[in-house]
């Protein structure tokens, strides 16, 4: 008999002796009767068994304020001995809620994609060096947008109460989406003989990450202001794509970003409708954010890289590329103001003059 088999046999005998000497308490099974609503049966609908379809009876009661300070799932029963409090700072429904969060979670799960295999990288062919440099600079900028989104959401996740699990679960998918965007634009920058470009000034990034107001204020800058710009770039990116790979990259990222904006806008609407002074606070926050964005736009790499991509080179950038950049920015400002109007925010009247100028051009 080998030494290994001897050791295994000895260990089994030791385990048997230990099991015989353990003093097991008499089962009480008292926990089996502790439930708020036994007998619940949720049946799948046309879309399957969705997260939102579970909100029935007691399990569908979503309070305006979540009293519990532990990780107890909504609808469960608190343990008899109690659990030390976690200390969530976001516990009121209006501070994070969006009615669409559950459905957006389902959509995000169903529309997962993988840059490694879902992007036809082989369709990318060499570009003129100046155009490749511009494309890589744009990819660098979009990597930063994605990275800030990751850091913002993950830093707030531990502050959001478990009473609103639909939001926490959706935000987990948004974090993964943003990681995927970081991945895909980094891969695009490095796969065609180029490389990453120059870091942006990061004024808006810092405002988002260093926000001390609250989750709602962070969403106003991350989604309504910065998110609308990113969404506009993705949308225009489908028109200036040089190959099938870039077209799929921008198209897939656009789908993801539309979900992020849907949550952000729906949450802002809910917060404004349920908090008397929220609109005034957000107008002040966005006014500051607009001024930071204006300063960033004075930095040449962003606008010049887009103009070169649109124009197909430096000469084309001078003749019509910069005009297309102005058109993109006009689309961004127009959409930003339209969504601000929908939210009841007076940005159209007070928007930064430099942003308003894009509408006139």
mmCIF file of C-alpha atoms in Angstrom:
data_model
loop_
_atom_site.group_PDB
_atom_site.id
_atom_site.type_symbol
_atom_site.label_atom_id
_atom_site.label_comp_id
_atom_site.label_asym_id
_atom_site.label_seq_id
_atom_site.Cartn_x
_atom_site.Cartn_y
_atom_site.Cartn_z
ATOM 1 C CA UNK A 1 0.000 0.000 0.000
ATOM 2 C CA UNK A 2 1.395 3.384 -0.949
ATOM 3 C CA UNK A 3 2.165 6.063 1.638
ATOM 4 C CA UNK A 4 -0.545 8.269 0.154
ATOM 5 C CA UNK A 5 -3.237 5.624 0.608
ATOM 6 C CA UNK A 6 -2.030 4.968 4.183
ATOM 7 C CA UNK A 7 -2.312 8.667 5.039
ATOM 8 C CA UNK A 8 -5.805 8.875 3.521
ATOM 9 C CA UNK A 9 -6.964 5.829 5.494
ATOM 10 C CA UNK A 10 -5.588 7.255 8.728
ATOM 11 C CA UNK A 11 -7.275 10.588 8.094
ATOM 12 C CA UNK A 12 -10.647 8.874 7.520
ATOM 13 C CA UNK A 13 -10.324 7.047 10.857
ATOM 14 C CA UNK A 14 -9.442 10.297 12.639
ATOM 15 C CA UNK A 15 -12.418 12.074 11.035
ATOM 16 C CA UNK A 16 -14.748 9.244 12.129
ATOM 17 C CA UNK A 17 -13.528 9.419 15.725
ATOM 18 C CA UNK A 18 -13.920 13.215 15.766
ATOM 19 C CA UNK A 19 -17.469 12.963 14.382
ATOM 20 C CA UNK A 20 -18.467 10.443 17.060
ATOM 21 C CA UNK A 21 -17.184 12.728 19.838
ATOM 22 C CA UNK A 22 -18.996 15.890 18.671
ATOM 23 C CA UNK A 23 -21.911 16.842 20.922
ATOM 24 C CA UNK A 24 -24.601 18.014 18.473
ATOM 25 C CA UNK A 25 -27.370 20.135 20.057
ATOM 26 C CA UNK A 26 -30.940 18.943 19.786
ATOM 27 C CA UNK A 27 -32.451 20.470 16.622
ATOM 28 C CA UNK A 28 -34.960 23.237 17.374
ATOM 29 C CA UNK A 29 -35.940 24.139 13.789
ATOM 30 C CA UNK A 30 -37.406 27.371 15.153
ATOM 31 C CA UNK A 31 -36.036 29.246 12.160
ATOM 32 C CA UNK A 32 -38.350 27.303 9.850
ATOM 33 C CA UNK A 33 -41.403 29.207 11.016
ATOM 34 C CA UNK A 34 -39.863 32.654 10.712
ATOM 35 C CA UNK A 35 -41.017 34.215 7.464
ATOM 36 C CA UNK A 36 -43.160 37.187 6.538
ATOM 37 C CA UNK A 37 -45.072 35.515 3.742
ATOM 38 C CA UNK A 38 -44.775 31.763 3.190
ATOM 39 C CA UNK A 39 -46.441 30.201 0.165
ATOM 40 C CA UNK A 40 -45.419 32.822 -2.371
ATOM 41 C CA UNK A 41 -45.278 31.414 -5.880
ATOM 42 C CA UNK A 42 -44.117 33.614 -8.734
ATOM 43 C CA UNK A 43 -44.643 32.284 -12.237
ATOM 44 C CA UNK A 44 -42.575 33.276 -15.286
ATOM 45 C CA UNK A 45 -44.191 35.698 -17.728
ATOM 46 C CA UNK A 46 -43.548 36.382 -21.404
ATOM 47 C CA UNK A 47 -40.052 37.628 -20.562
ATOM 48 C CA UNK A 48 -39.263 34.792 -18.153
ATOM 49 C CA UNK A 49 -38.836 35.061 -14.394
ATOM 50 C CA UNK A 50 -37.587 38.645 -14.154
ATOM 51 C CA UNK A 51 -36.284 40.483 -11.130
ATOM 52 C CA UNK A 52 -39.231 42.888 -11.137
ATOM 53 C CA UNK A 53 -41.766 40.031 -11.305
ATOM 54 C CA UNK A 54 -40.615 38.941 -7.822
ATOM 55 C CA UNK A 55 -42.043 42.130 -6.300
ATOM 56 C CA UNK A 56 -45.308 40.571 -5.103
ATOM 57 C CA UNK A 57 -47.062 40.825 -1.756
ATOM 58 C CA UNK A 58 -44.721 41.547 1.120
ATOM 59 C CA UNK A 59 -41.705 41.215 -1.195
ATOM 60 C CA UNK A 60 -42.963 44.044 -3.349
ATOM 61 C CA UNK A 61 -43.158 46.550 -0.479
ATOM 62 C CA UNK A 62 -40.387 49.036 -1.148
ATOM 63 C CA UNK A 63 -40.229 51.496 1.777
ATOM 64 C CA UNK A 64 -39.480 55.188 1.495
ATOM 65 C CA UNK A 65 -36.730 54.739 4.088
ATOM 66 C CA UNK A 66 -34.801 51.567 4.837
ATOM 67 C CA UNK A 67 -34.398 51.309 8.581
ATOM 68 C CA UNK A 68 -32.146 48.254 8.680
ATOM 69 C CA UNK A 69 -28.408 48.876 8.715
ATOM 70 C CA UNK A 70 -27.278 45.343 7.863
ATOM 71 C CA UNK A 71 -27.110 43.271 4.686
ATOM 72 C CA UNK A 72 -30.493 41.692 5.345
ATOM 73 C CA UNK A 73 -32.265 41.085 1.998
ATOM 74 C CA UNK A 74 -35.561 42.935 1.546
ATOM 75 C CA UNK A 75 -38.397 40.654 2.652
ATOM 76 C CA UNK A 76 -36.352 38.449 4.983
ATOM 77 C CA UNK A 77 -36.623 38.282 8.791
ATOM 78 C CA UNK A 78 -34.035 39.842 11.078
ATOM 79 C CA UNK A 79 -31.976 37.380 13.097
ATOM 80 C CA UNK A 80 -32.840 37.033 16.815
ATOM 81 C CA UNK A 81 -29.400 38.018 18.052
ATOM 82 C CA UNK A 82 -29.031 41.037 15.805
ATOM 83 C CA UNK A 83 -26.162 41.874 13.473
ATOM 84 C CA UNK A 84 -23.719 44.765 13.979
ATOM 85 C CA UNK A 85 -24.743 47.754 11.812
ATOM 86 C CA UNK A 86 -22.896 48.374 8.555
ATOM 87 C CA UNK A 87 -23.530 52.106 8.457
ATOM 88 C CA UNK A 88 -25.068 52.869 5.060
ATOM 89 C CA UNK A 89 -25.273 56.568 4.264
ATOM 90 C CA UNK A 90 -27.850 56.265 1.441
ATOM 91 C CA UNK A 91 -31.032 54.857 3.019
ATOM 92 C CA UNK A 92 -33.891 56.971 1.656
ATOM 93 C CA UNK A 93 -35.596 55.817 -1.511
ATOM 94 C CA UNK A 94 -35.380 59.189 -3.262
ATOM 95 C CA UNK A 95 -31.593 59.166 -2.841
ATOM 96 C CA UNK A 96 -30.999 56.291 -5.306
ATOM 97 C CA UNK A 97 -34.235 54.835 -6.680
ATOM 98 C CA UNK A 98 -35.260 54.469 -10.334
ATOM 99 C CA UNK A 99 -38.358 52.508 -11.330
ATOM 100 C CA UNK A 100 -36.563 51.055 -14.360
ATOM 101 C CA UNK A 101 -33.575 49.602 -12.455
ATOM 102 C CA UNK A 102 -34.871 46.020 -12.311
ATOM 103 C CA UNK A 103 -35.708 45.892 -16.010
ATOM 104 C CA UNK A 104 -32.375 47.509 -16.937
ATOM 105 C CA UNK A 105 -30.591 44.802 -14.956
ATOM 106 C CA UNK A 106 -32.350 42.110 -16.997
ATOM 107 C CA UNK A 107 -31.476 43.881 -20.253
ATOM 108 C CA UNK A 108 -27.829 44.252 -19.249
ATOM 109 C CA UNK A 109 -27.556 40.533 -18.476
ATOM 110 C CA UNK A 110 -29.178 39.548 -21.769
ATOM 111 C CA UNK A 111 -27.032 41.886 -23.905
ATOM 112 C CA UNK A 112 -23.611 40.967 -22.579
ATOM 113 C CA UNK A 113 -20.837 41.042 -25.160
ATOM 114 C CA UNK A 114 -17.152 40.230 -25.120
ATOM 115 C CA UNK A 115 -14.657 42.505 -26.913
ATOM 116 C CA UNK A 116 -12.193 39.632 -27.232
ATOM 117 C CA UNK A 117 -14.444 37.571 -29.506
ATOM 118 C CA UNK A 118 -17.422 39.747 -30.533
ATOM 119 C CA UNK A 119 -15.365 42.450 -32.255
ATOM 120 C CA UNK A 120 -14.004 41.438 -35.716
ATOM 121 C CA UNK A 121 -10.494 42.719 -35.006
ATOM 122 C CA UNK A 122 -9.218 41.234 -38.279
ATOM 123 C CA UNK A 123 -11.159 43.894 -40.225
ATOM 124 C CA UNK A 124 -8.867 46.632 -38.914
ATOM 125 C CA UNK A 125 -6.318 47.679 -41.521
ATOM 126 C CA UNK A 126 -3.531 50.281 -41.376
ATOM 127 C CA UNK A 127 -4.652 53.918 -41.455
ATOM 128 C CA UNK A 128 -2.674 57.046 -42.310
ATOM 129 C CA UNK A 129 -0.434 57.685 -39.317
ATOM 130 C CA UNK A 130 -2.022 61.020 -38.398
ATOM 131 C CA UNK A 131 -5.509 59.455 -38.445
ATOM 132 C CA UNK A 132 -4.312 56.497 -36.342
ATOM 133 C CA UNK A 133 -2.778 58.911 -33.838
ATOM 134 C CA UNK A 134 -6.062 60.811 -33.632
ATOM 135 C CA UNK A 135 -8.046 57.602 -33.177
ATOM 136 C CA UNK A 136 -5.713 56.455 -30.426
ATOM 137 C CA UNK A 137 -6.048 59.823 -28.690
ATOM 138 C CA UNK A 138 -9.845 59.509 -28.767
ATOM 139 C CA UNK A 139 -9.578 55.961 -27.376
ATOM 140 C CA UNK A 140 -7.406 57.293 -24.550
ATOM 141 C CA UNK A 141 -10.077 59.868 -23.680
ATOM 142 C CA UNK A 142 -12.849 57.252 -23.734
ATOM 143 C CA UNK A 143 -10.789 54.923 -21.528
ATOM 144 C CA UNK A 144 -10.679 57.697 -18.948
ATOM 145 C CA UNK A 145 -14.433 58.210 -19.181
ATOM 146 C CA UNK A 146 -14.957 54.497 -18.509
ATOM 147 C CA UNK A 147 -12.443 54.372 -15.672
ATOM 148 C CA UNK A 148 -14.115 57.254 -13.853
ATOM 149 C CA UNK A 149 -17.473 55.498 -14.211
ATOM 150 C CA UNK A 150 -16.017 52.339 -12.637
ATOM 151 C CA UNK A 151 -14.458 54.189 -9.724
ATOM 152 C CA UNK A 152 -17.512 56.338 -9.056
ATOM 153 C CA UNK A 153 -19.973 53.451 -8.874
ATOM 154 C CA UNK A 154 -17.740 51.091 -6.916
ATOM 155 C CA UNK A 155 -16.914 53.767 -4.351
ATOM 156 C CA UNK A 156 -20.639 54.370 -3.734
ATOM 157 C CA UNK A 157 -21.868 50.764 -3.785
ATOM 158 C CA UNK A 158 -21.063 50.162 -0.111
ATOM 159 C CA UNK A 159 -23.046 53.274 0.838
ATOM 160 C CA UNK A 160 -26.267 52.184 -0.907
ATOM 161 C CA UNK A 161 -28.718 50.328 1.320
ATOM 162 C CA UNK A 162 -29.649 46.704 0.594
ATOM 163 C CA UNK A 163 -33.306 47.630 0.805
ATOM 164 C CA UNK A 164 -33.103 48.743 -2.828
ATOM 165 C CA UNK A 165 -31.347 45.734 -4.322
ATOM 166 C CA UNK A 166 -32.636 46.418 -7.865
ATOM 167 C CA UNK A 167 -30.463 49.525 -8.023
ATOM 168 C CA UNK A 168 -27.400 47.827 -6.543
ATOM 169 C CA UNK A 169 -27.710 44.917 -8.953
ATOM 170 C CA UNK A 170 -28.101 47.171 -11.995
ATOM 171 C CA UNK A 171 -25.126 49.281 -10.940
ATOM 172 C CA UNK A 172 -23.056 46.098 -10.741
ATOM 173 C CA UNK A 173 -23.782 45.552 -14.444
ATOM 174 C CA UNK A 174 -22.956 49.170 -15.222
ATOM 175 C CA UNK A 175 -19.585 48.729 -13.550
ATOM 176 C CA UNK A 176 -18.926 45.693 -15.738
ATOM 177 C CA UNK A 177 -20.099 47.601 -18.827
ATOM 178 C CA UNK A 178 -17.667 50.409 -18.052
ATOM 179 C CA UNK A 179 -14.849 47.901 -17.555
ATOM 180 C CA UNK A 180 -15.706 46.448 -20.953
ATOM 181 C CA UNK A 181 -15.566 49.928 -22.522
ATOM 182 C CA UNK A 182 -12.175 50.532 -20.937
ATOM 183 C CA UNK A 183 -11.030 47.169 -22.306
ATOM 184 C CA UNK A 184 -12.313 47.644 -25.844
ATOM 185 C CA UNK A 185 -10.912 51.153 -26.377
ATOM 186 C CA UNK A 186 -7.546 50.157 -24.926
ATOM 187 C CA UNK A 187 -7.474 47.206 -27.329
ATOM 188 C CA UNK A 188 -8.390 49.450 -30.255
ATOM 189 C CA UNK A 189 -5.566 51.843 -29.387
ATOM 190 C CA UNK A 190 -2.980 49.071 -29.258
ATOM 191 C CA UNK A 191 -4.043 46.761 -32.089
ATOM 192 C CA UNK A 192 -3.205 48.792 -35.201
ATOM 193 C CA UNK A 193 0.367 49.954 -34.786
ATOM 194 C CA UNK A 194 -0.474 52.909 -32.563
ATOM 195 C CA UNK A 195 -0.665 53.326 -28.794
ATOM 196 C CA UNK A 196 -2.274 55.353 -26.051
ATOM 197 C CA UNK A 197 -2.172 59.135 -26.252
ATOM 198 C CA UNK A 198 -2.178 62.073 -23.851
ATOM 199 C CA UNK A 199 -4.096 62.143 -20.592
ATOM 200 C CA UNK A 200 -6.935 64.690 -20.478
ATOM 201 C CA UNK A 201 -6.981 67.532 -17.964
ATOM 202 C CA UNK A 202 -9.521 65.580 -15.927
ATOM 203 C CA UNK A 203 -11.379 68.537 -14.411
ATOM 204 C CA UNK A 204 -14.783 66.873 -14.785
ATOM 205 C CA UNK A 205 -13.309 63.547 -13.680
ATOM 206 C CA UNK A 206 -12.135 65.064 -10.427
ATOM 207 C CA UNK A 207 -15.455 66.754 -9.800
ATOM 208 C CA UNK A 208 -17.269 63.431 -10.205
ATOM 209 C CA UNK A 209 -14.853 61.417 -8.093
ATOM 210 C CA UNK A 210 -14.391 64.003 -5.351
ATOM 211 C CA UNK A 211 -18.092 64.797 -5.047
ATOM 212 C CA UNK A 212 -19.188 65.069 -1.420
ATOM 213 C CA UNK A 213 -22.795 66.060 -2.016
ATOM 214 C CA UNK A 214 -24.524 62.717 -2.510
ATOM 215 C CA UNK A 215 -25.268 59.950 -4.987
ATOM 216 C CA UNK A 216 -27.844 62.057 -6.823
ATOM 217 C CA UNK A 217 -25.383 64.901 -7.318
ATOM 218 C CA UNK A 218 -22.761 62.440 -8.583
ATOM 219 C CA UNK A 219 -25.274 61.030 -11.084
ATOM 220 C CA UNK A 220 -26.107 64.512 -12.378
ATOM 221 C CA UNK A 221 -22.506 65.109 -13.466
ATOM 222 C CA UNK A 222 -21.559 61.510 -14.349
ATOM 223 C CA UNK A 223 -24.682 60.755 -16.390
ATOM 224 C CA UNK A 224 -26.538 63.913 -17.407
ATOM 225 C CA UNK A 225 -23.460 66.009 -18.235
ATOM 226 C CA UNK A 226 -20.513 63.682 -18.932
ATOM 227 C CA UNK A 227 -22.685 60.695 -19.880
ATOM 228 C CA UNK A 228 -24.539 62.667 -22.540
ATOM 229 C CA UNK A 229 -21.226 63.715 -24.106
ATOM 230 C CA UNK A 230 -19.933 60.131 -24.090
ATOM 231 C CA UNK A 231 -23.220 58.900 -25.571
ATOM 232 C CA UNK A 232 -22.968 61.508 -28.355
ATOM 233 C CA UNK A 233 -19.385 60.475 -29.185
ATOM 234 C CA UNK A 234 -20.445 56.823 -29.403
ATOM 235 C CA UNK A 235 -23.358 57.748 -31.675
ATOM 236 C CA UNK A 236 -21.159 59.772 -34.024
ATOM 237 C CA UNK A 237 -18.485 57.079 -33.787
ATOM 238 C CA UNK A 238 -20.685 54.740 -35.799
ATOM 239 C CA UNK A 239 -20.609 57.242 -38.676
ATOM 240 C CA UNK A 240 -16.828 57.806 -38.701
ATOM 241 C CA UNK A 241 -15.890 54.134 -38.139
ATOM 242 C CA UNK A 242 -13.086 53.073 -40.478
ATOM 243 C CA UNK A 243 -13.978 49.359 -40.436
ATOM 244 C CA UNK A 244 -16.471 46.813 -39.127
ATOM 245 C CA UNK A 245 -14.594 46.463 -35.848
ATOM 246 C CA UNK A 246 -14.945 50.156 -34.972
ATOM 247 C CA UNK A 247 -18.594 50.149 -36.063
ATOM 248 C CA UNK A 248 -19.376 47.263 -33.707
ATOM 249 C CA UNK A 249 -17.346 48.807 -30.881
ATOM 250 C CA UNK A 250 -19.242 52.092 -31.008
ATOM 251 C CA UNK A 251 -22.586 50.381 -31.599
ATOM 252 C CA UNK A 252 -22.252 48.025 -28.623
ATOM 253 C CA UNK A 253 -20.945 50.778 -26.351
ATOM 254 C CA UNK A 254 -23.868 52.972 -27.424
ATOM 255 C CA UNK A 255 -26.356 50.291 -26.327
ATOM 256 C CA UNK A 256 -24.647 50.009 -22.944
ATOM 257 C CA UNK A 257 -24.432 53.759 -22.452
ATOM 258 C CA UNK A 258 -28.133 54.171 -23.263
ATOM 259 C CA UNK A 259 -28.921 51.892 -20.301
ATOM 260 C CA UNK A 260 -26.675 53.899 -18.011
ATOM 261 C CA UNK A 261 -28.384 57.121 -19.051
ATOM 262 C CA UNK A 262 -31.822 55.525 -18.612
ATOM 263 C CA UNK A 263 -31.076 54.770 -14.962
ATOM 264 C CA UNK A 264 -29.390 58.126 -14.351
ATOM 265 C CA UNK A 265 -32.201 60.198 -15.847
ATOM 266 C CA UNK A 266 -34.949 58.116 -14.223
ATOM 267 C CA UNK A 267 -33.266 58.450 -10.853
ATOM 268 C CA UNK A 268 -32.792 62.206 -11.230
ATOM 269 C CA UNK A 269 -36.472 62.541 -12.134
ATOM 270 C CA UNK A 270 -37.513 60.512 -9.092
ATOM 271 C CA UNK A 271 -35.227 62.496 -6.781
ATOM 272 C CA UNK A 272 -36.493 65.845 -8.079
ATOM 273 C CA UNK A 273 -40.136 64.765 -7.725
ATOM 274 C CA UNK A 274 -39.660 63.510 -4.158
ATOM 275 C CA UNK A 275 -37.275 66.077 -2.687
ATOM 276 C CA UNK A 276 -38.389 69.708 -2.575
ATOM 277 C CA UNK A 277 -35.011 71.411 -3.029
ATOM 278 C CA UNK A 278 -33.313 68.804 -5.209
ATOM 279 C CA UNK A 279 -33.767 70.663 -8.513
ATOM 280 C CA UNK A 280 -32.121 73.808 -7.143
ATOM 281 C CA UNK A 281 -29.171 71.799 -5.823
ATOM 282 C CA UNK A 282 -28.702 70.004 -9.137
ATOM 283 C CA UNK A 283 -28.813 73.259 -11.102
ATOM 284 C CA UNK A 284 -25.966 74.596 -8.990
ATOM 285 C CA UNK A 285 -23.961 71.370 -9.346
ATOM 286 C CA UNK A 286 -24.446 71.270 -13.119
ATOM 287 C CA UNK A 287 -23.486 74.934 -13.437
ATOM 288 C CA UNK A 288 -20.141 74.129 -11.809
ATOM 289 C CA UNK A 289 -19.761 71.005 -13.946
ATOM 290 C CA UNK A 290 -20.394 72.966 -17.145
ATOM 291 C CA UNK A 291 -17.635 75.417 -16.298
ATOM 292 C CA UNK A 292 -15.187 72.553 -15.676
ATOM 293 C CA UNK A 293 -16.196 70.995 -19.001
ATOM 294 C CA UNK A 294 -15.677 74.291 -20.839
ATOM 295 C CA UNK A 295 -12.129 74.497 -19.472
ATOM 296 C CA UNK A 296 -11.471 70.918 -20.590
ATOM 297 C CA UNK A 297 -12.715 71.665 -24.117
ATOM 298 C CA UNK A 298 -10.034 74.339 -24.475
ATOM 299 C CA UNK A 299 -7.444 71.547 -24.323
ATOM 300 C CA UNK A 300 -6.466 70.760 -27.962
ATOM 301 C CA UNK A 301 -6.176 66.914 -28.034
ATOM 302 C CA UNK A 302 -9.908 66.162 -27.758
ATOM 303 C CA UNK A 303 -11.240 68.524 -30.407
ATOM 304 C CA UNK A 304 -8.256 68.188 -32.741
ATOM 305 C CA UNK A 305 -8.308 64.389 -32.687
ATOM 306 C CA UNK A 306 -12.012 64.351 -33.546
ATOM 307 C CA UNK A 307 -11.525 66.927 -36.305
ATOM 308 C CA UNK A 308 -8.719 64.850 -37.854
ATOM 309 C CA UNK A 309 -10.835 61.686 -37.703
ATOM 310 C CA UNK A 310 -13.796 63.492 -39.280
ATOM 311 C CA UNK A 311 -11.600 65.105 -41.939
ATOM 312 C CA UNK A 312 -9.454 62.064 -42.718
ATOM 313 C CA UNK A 313 -6.258 64.001 -42.004
ATOM 314 C CA UNK A 314 -4.898 67.395 -41.039
ATOM 315 C CA UNK A 315 -5.969 69.142 -44.245
ATOM 316 C CA UNK A 316 -9.433 67.625 -44.003
ATOM 317 C CA UNK A 317 -9.594 68.726 -40.374
ATOM 318 C CA UNK A 318 -9.096 72.323 -41.486
ATOM 319 C CA UNK A 319 -11.622 72.214 -44.331
ATOM 320 C CA UNK A 320 -14.522 70.269 -42.839
ATOM 321 C CA UNK A 321 -13.359 68.143 -39.905
ATOM 322 C CA UNK A 322 -13.641 70.971 -37.383
ATOM 323 C CA UNK A 323 -17.115 71.797 -38.684
ATOM 324 C CA UNK A 324 -18.184 68.207 -38.000
ATOM 325 C CA UNK A 325 -16.666 68.475 -34.515
ATOM 326 C CA UNK A 326 -18.786 71.589 -33.948
ATOM 327 C CA UNK A 327 -21.799 69.608 -35.175
ATOM 328 C CA UNK A 328 -21.075 66.794 -32.693
ATOM 329 C CA UNK A 329 -20.795 69.263 -29.835
ATOM 330 C CA UNK A 330 -24.008 70.955 -30.937
ATOM 331 C CA UNK A 331 -25.762 67.582 -30.802
ATOM 332 C CA UNK A 332 -24.371 67.032 -27.307
ATOM 333 C CA UNK A 333 -25.510 70.400 -25.958
ATOM 334 C CA UNK A 334 -28.921 70.079 -27.608
ATOM 335 C CA UNK A 335 -29.496 66.638 -26.058
ATOM 336 C CA UNK A 336 -28.191 67.787 -22.675
ATOM 337 C CA UNK A 337 -30.606 70.723 -22.643
ATOM 338 C CA UNK A 338 -33.535 68.598 -23.851
ATOM 339 C CA UNK A 339 -33.027 66.124 -21.024
ATOM 340 C CA UNK A 340 -32.571 68.997 -18.555
ATOM 341 C CA UNK A 341 -35.923 70.400 -19.706
ATOM 342 C CA UNK A 342 -37.543 66.978 -19.185
ATOM 343 C CA UNK A 343 -36.173 66.912 -15.659
ATOM 344 C CA UNK A 344 -37.447 70.422 -14.962
ATOM 345 C CA UNK A 345 -33.954 71.901 -14.616
ATOM 346 C CA UNK A 346 -33.376 75.446 -15.882
ATOM 347 C CA UNK A 347 -30.163 74.766 -17.761
ATOM 348 C CA UNK A 348 -31.384 76.125 -21.097
ATOM 349 C CA UNK A 349 -31.652 79.552 -19.521
ATOM 350 C CA UNK A 350 -28.390 79.433 -17.565
ATOM 351 C CA UNK A 351 -26.135 77.059 -19.525
ATOM 352 C CA UNK A 352 -22.500 78.126 -19.842
ATOM 353 C CA UNK A 353 -22.174 80.593 -22.777
ATOM 354 C CA UNK A 354 -19.326 78.568 -24.332
ATOM 355 C CA UNK A 355 -21.606 75.510 -24.542
ATOM 356 C CA UNK A 356 -24.513 77.557 -25.824
ATOM 357 C CA UNK A 357 -22.264 78.830 -28.606
ATOM 358 C CA UNK A 358 -22.156 75.336 -30.132
ATOM 359 C CA UNK A 359 -25.879 75.600 -30.833
ATOM 360 C CA UNK A 360 -25.365 78.844 -32.721
ATOM 361 C CA UNK A 361 -22.530 77.381 -34.824
#
